[in-house]
Coordinates of N, CA and C in Angstrom, one line a residue:
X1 N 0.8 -1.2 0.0 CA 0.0 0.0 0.0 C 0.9 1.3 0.0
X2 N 1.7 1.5 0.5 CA 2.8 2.1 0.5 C 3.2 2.7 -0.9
X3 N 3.5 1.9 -2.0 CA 3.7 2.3 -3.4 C 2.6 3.2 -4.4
X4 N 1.0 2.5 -3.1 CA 0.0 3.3 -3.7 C 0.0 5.1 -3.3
X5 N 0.1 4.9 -2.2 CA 0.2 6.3 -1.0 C 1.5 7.1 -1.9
X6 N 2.5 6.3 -2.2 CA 3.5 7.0 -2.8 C 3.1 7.9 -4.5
X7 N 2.5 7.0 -5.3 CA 2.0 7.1 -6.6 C 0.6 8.1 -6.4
X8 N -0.3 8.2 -5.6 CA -1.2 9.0 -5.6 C -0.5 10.0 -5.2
X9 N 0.5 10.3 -4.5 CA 1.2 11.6 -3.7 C 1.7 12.3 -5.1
X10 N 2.5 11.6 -5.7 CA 2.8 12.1 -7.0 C 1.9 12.8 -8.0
X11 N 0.7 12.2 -8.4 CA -0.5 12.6 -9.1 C -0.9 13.8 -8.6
X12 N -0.5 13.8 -7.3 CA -1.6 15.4 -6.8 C -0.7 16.7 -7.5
X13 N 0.7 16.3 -7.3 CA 1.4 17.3 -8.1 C 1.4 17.6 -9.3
X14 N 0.8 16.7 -10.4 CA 1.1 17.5 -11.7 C -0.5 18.5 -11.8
X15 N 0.3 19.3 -13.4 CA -0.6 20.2 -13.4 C -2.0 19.5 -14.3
X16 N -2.9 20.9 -14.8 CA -3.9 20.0 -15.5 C -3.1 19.6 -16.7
X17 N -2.4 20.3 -17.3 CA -1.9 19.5 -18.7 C -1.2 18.4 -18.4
X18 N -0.1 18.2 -17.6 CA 0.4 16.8 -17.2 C -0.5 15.8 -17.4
X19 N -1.7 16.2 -16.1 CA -2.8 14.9 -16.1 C -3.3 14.8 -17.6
X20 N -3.9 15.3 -18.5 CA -4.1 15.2 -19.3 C -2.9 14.9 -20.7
X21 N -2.1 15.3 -20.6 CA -0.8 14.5 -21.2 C -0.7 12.8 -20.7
X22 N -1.0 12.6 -19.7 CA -0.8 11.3 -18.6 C -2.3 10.5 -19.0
X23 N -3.4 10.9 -19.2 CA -4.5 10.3 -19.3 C -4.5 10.0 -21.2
X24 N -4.0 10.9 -22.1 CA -3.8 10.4 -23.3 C -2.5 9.1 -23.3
X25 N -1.7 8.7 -23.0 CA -0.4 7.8 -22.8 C -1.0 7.0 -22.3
X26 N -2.4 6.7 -21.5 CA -2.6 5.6 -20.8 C -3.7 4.9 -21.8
X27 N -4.7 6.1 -22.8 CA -5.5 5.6 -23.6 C -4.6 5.0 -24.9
X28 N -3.6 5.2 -25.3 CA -3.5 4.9 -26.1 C -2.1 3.3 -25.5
X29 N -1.9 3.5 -24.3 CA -0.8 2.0 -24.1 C -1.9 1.0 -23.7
X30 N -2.8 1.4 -23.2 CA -4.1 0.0 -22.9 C -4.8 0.3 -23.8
X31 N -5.5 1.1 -24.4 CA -6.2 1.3 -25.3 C -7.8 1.5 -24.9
X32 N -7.9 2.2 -23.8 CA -9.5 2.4 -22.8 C -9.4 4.1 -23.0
X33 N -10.5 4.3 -23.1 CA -11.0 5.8 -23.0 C -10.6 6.5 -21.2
X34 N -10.0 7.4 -21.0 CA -9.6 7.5 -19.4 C -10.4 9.2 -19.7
X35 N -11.8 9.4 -20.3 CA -12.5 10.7 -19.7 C -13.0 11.0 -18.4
X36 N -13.5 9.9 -18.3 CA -13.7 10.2 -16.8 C -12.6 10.9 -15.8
X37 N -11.3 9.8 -16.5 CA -10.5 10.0 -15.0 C -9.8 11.4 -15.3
X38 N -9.7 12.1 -16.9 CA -9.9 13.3 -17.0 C -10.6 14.2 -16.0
X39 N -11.6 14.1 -16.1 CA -12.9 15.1 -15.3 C -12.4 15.1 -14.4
X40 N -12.0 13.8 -13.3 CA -11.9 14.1 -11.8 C -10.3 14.3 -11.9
X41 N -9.4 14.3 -12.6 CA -8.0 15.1 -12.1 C -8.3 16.1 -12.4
X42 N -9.0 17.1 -13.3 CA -8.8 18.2 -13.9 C -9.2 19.6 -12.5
X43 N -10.3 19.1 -11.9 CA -10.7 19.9 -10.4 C -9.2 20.4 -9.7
X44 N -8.4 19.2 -9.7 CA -7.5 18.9 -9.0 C -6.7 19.6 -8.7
X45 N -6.1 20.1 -10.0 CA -5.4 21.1 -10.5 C -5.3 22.5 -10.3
X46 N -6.1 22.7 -10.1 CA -6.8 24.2 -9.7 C -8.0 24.8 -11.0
X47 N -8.6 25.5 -9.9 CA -9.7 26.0 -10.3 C -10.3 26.5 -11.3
X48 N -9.5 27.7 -11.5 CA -8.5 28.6 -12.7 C -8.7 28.0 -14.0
X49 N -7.7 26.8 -13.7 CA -7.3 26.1 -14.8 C -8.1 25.6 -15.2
X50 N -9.2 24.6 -14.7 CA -10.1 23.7 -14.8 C -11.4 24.4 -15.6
X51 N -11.7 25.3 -15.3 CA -12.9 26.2 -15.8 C -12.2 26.8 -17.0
X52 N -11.1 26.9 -17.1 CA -10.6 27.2 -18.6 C -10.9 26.5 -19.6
X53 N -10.2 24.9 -19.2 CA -9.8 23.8 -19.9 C -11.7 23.4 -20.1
X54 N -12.8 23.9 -19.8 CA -14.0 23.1 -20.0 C -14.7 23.7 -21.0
X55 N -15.1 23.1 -21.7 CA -16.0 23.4 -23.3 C -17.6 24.1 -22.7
X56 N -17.7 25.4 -23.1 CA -18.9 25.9 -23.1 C -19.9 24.7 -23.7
X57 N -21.3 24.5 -22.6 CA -22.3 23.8 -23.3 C -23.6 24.3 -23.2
X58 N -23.5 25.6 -22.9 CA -25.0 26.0 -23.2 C -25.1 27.3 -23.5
X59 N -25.6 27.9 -24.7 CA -25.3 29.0 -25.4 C -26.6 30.0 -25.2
X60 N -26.7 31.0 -25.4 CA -27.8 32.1 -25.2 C -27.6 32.9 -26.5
X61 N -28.8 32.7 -27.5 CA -29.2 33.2 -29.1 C -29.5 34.6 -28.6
X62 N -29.0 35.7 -29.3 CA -29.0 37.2 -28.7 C -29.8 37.6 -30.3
X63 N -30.6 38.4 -30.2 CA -31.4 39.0 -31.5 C -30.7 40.0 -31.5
X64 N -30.2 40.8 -33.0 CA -29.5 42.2 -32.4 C -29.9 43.1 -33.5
X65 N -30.7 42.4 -34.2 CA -31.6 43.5 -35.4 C -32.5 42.8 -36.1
X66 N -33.0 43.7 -36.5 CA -34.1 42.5 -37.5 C -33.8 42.6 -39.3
X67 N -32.9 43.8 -39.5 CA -32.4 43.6 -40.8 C -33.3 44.5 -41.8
X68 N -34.3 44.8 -41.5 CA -35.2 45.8 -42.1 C -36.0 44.8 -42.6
X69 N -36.2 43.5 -42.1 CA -37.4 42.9 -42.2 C -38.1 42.0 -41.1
X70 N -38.4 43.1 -41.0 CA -39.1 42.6 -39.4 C -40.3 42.0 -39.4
X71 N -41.4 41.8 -40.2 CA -42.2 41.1 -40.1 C -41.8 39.5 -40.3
X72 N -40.8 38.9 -41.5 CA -40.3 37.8 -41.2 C -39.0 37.4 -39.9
X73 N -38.5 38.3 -39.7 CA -38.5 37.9 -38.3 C -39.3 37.7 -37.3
X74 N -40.2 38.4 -37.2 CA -41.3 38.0 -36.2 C -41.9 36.8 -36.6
X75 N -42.1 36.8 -37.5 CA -42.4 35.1 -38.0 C -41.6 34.1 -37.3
X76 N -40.5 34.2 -37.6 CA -39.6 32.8 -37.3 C -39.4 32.9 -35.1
X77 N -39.7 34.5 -35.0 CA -39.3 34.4 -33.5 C -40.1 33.5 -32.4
X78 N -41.4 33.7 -33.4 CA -42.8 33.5 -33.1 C -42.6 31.8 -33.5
X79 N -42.0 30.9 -34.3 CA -42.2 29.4 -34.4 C -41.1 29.1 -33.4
X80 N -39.5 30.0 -33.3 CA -39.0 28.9 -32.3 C -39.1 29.4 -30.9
X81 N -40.0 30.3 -30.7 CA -40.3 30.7 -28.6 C -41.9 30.0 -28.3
X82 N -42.9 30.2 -29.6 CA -43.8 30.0 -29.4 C -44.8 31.1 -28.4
X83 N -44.0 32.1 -28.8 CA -44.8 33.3 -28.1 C -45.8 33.9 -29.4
X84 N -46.4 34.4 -29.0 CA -47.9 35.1 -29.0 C -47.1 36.0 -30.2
X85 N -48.0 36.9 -31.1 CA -47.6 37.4 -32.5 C -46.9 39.0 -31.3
X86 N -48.1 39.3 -30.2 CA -47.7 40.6 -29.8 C -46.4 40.4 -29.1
X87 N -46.4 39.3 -28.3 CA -45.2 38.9 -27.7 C -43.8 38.9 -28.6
X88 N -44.1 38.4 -29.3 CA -42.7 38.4 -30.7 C -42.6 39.8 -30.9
X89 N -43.4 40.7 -31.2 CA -43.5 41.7 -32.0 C -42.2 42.5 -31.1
X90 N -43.0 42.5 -29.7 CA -42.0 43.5 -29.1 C -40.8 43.0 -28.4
X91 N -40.4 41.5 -28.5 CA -39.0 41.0 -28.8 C -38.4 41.5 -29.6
X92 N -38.6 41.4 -30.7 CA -38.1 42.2 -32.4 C -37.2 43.2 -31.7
X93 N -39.1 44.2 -31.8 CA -38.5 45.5 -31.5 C -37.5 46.1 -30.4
X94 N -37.8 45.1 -29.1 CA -36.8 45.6 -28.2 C -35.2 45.0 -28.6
X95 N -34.7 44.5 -29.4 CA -33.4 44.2 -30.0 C -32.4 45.5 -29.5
X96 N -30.8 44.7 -29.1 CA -30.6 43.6 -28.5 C -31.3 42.4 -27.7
X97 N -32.2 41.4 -27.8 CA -32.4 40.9 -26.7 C -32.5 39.4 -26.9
X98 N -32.5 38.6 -25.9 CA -32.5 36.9 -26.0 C -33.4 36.2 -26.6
X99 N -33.1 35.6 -27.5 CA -34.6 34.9 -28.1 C -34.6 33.4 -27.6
X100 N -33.3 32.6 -27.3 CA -33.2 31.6 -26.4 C -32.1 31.9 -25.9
X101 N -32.1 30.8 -24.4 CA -31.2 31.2 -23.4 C -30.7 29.5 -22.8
X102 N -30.0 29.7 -22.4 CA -29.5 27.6 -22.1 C -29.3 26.6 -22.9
X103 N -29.1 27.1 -24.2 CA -29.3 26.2 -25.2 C -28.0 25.2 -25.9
X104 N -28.2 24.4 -26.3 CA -26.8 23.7 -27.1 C -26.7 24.5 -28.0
X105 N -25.5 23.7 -28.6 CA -24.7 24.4 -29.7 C -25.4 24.4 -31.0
X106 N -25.7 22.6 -31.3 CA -26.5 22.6 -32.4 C -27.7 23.6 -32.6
X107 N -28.5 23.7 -31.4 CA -30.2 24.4 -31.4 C -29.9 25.7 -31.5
X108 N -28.7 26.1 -31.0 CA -28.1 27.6 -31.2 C -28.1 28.0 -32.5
X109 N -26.4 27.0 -33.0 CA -26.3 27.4 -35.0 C -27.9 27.3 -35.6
X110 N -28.5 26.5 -35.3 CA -30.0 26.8 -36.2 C -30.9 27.6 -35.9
X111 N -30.9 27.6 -35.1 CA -32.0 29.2 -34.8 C -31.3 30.1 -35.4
X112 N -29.5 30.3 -35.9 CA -28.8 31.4 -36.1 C -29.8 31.5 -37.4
X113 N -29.4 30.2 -37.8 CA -29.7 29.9 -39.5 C -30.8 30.4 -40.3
X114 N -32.1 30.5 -39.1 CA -33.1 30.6 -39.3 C -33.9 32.2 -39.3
X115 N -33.2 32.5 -38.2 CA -33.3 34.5 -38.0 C -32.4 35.2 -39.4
X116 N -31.4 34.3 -39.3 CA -30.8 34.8 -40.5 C -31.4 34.8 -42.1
X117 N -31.5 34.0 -42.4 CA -32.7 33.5 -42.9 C -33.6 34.5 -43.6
X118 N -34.3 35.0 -42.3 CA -35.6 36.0 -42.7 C -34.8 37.0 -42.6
X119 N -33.7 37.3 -42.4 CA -33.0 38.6 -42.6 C -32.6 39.6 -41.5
X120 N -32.3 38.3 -40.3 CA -32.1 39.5 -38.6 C -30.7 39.1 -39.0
X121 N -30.5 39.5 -37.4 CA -29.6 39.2 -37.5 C -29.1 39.0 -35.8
X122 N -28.0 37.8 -35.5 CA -28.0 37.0 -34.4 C -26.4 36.9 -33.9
X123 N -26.6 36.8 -32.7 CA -25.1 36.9 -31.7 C -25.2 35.3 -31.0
X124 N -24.4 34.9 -31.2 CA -24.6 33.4 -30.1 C -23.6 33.5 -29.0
X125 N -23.9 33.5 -27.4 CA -23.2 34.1 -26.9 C -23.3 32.8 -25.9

């Protein structure tokens, strides 16, 4: 047990890149996916670092004009909120503002596709 106590003492010391230099060298000499054991060294590391190294997963669709055709934007704002025509209307008009908020990446790019589209125009933030 001793060699283990020694070998985890070691691990606490590297940085996140090490572990993650260390967790590719282990996928590829056994040949096992090590993401998990990614996730839980990366905390490890510090804080900082860790919230760097992590992939945004939820995006917020920002409306920031309607392009001088605002009735087909209100169209399309109106199929992907499912708000009311008056509701949409004065989303439109209050631009800058959120038309979804929490969203993936994919549901993001297509709503972009779609406001753009009718001729707004969109921030994915």
């Amino acid at each position: 047990m001793a060699d283990i106590a020694k070998l985890v003492e070691e691990l606490s010391k590297l940085t996140v890149l090490e572990a993650a230099d260390l967790a590719k060298a282990l996928e590829e000499a056994w040949g096992v996916s090590a993401a998990a054991a990614v996730a839980v060294a990366a905390p490890a590391g510090g804080g900082a670092a860790a919230e760097a190294a992590e992939e945004k997963t939820e995006f917020d669709v920002i409306l920031t004009g309607d392009g001088g055709n605002k009735i087909a934007v209100i169209k399309e704002v109106r199929a992907i909120t499912a708000l009311g025509l008056t509701e949409a209307k004065a989303l439109v008009e209050a631009a800058p503002k959120a038309i979804k908020e929490g969203t993936n990446k994919t549901d993001a790019e297509e709503i972009k596709k779609k406001i753009e589209a009718a001729g707004g125009t969109v921030e994915i933030k």
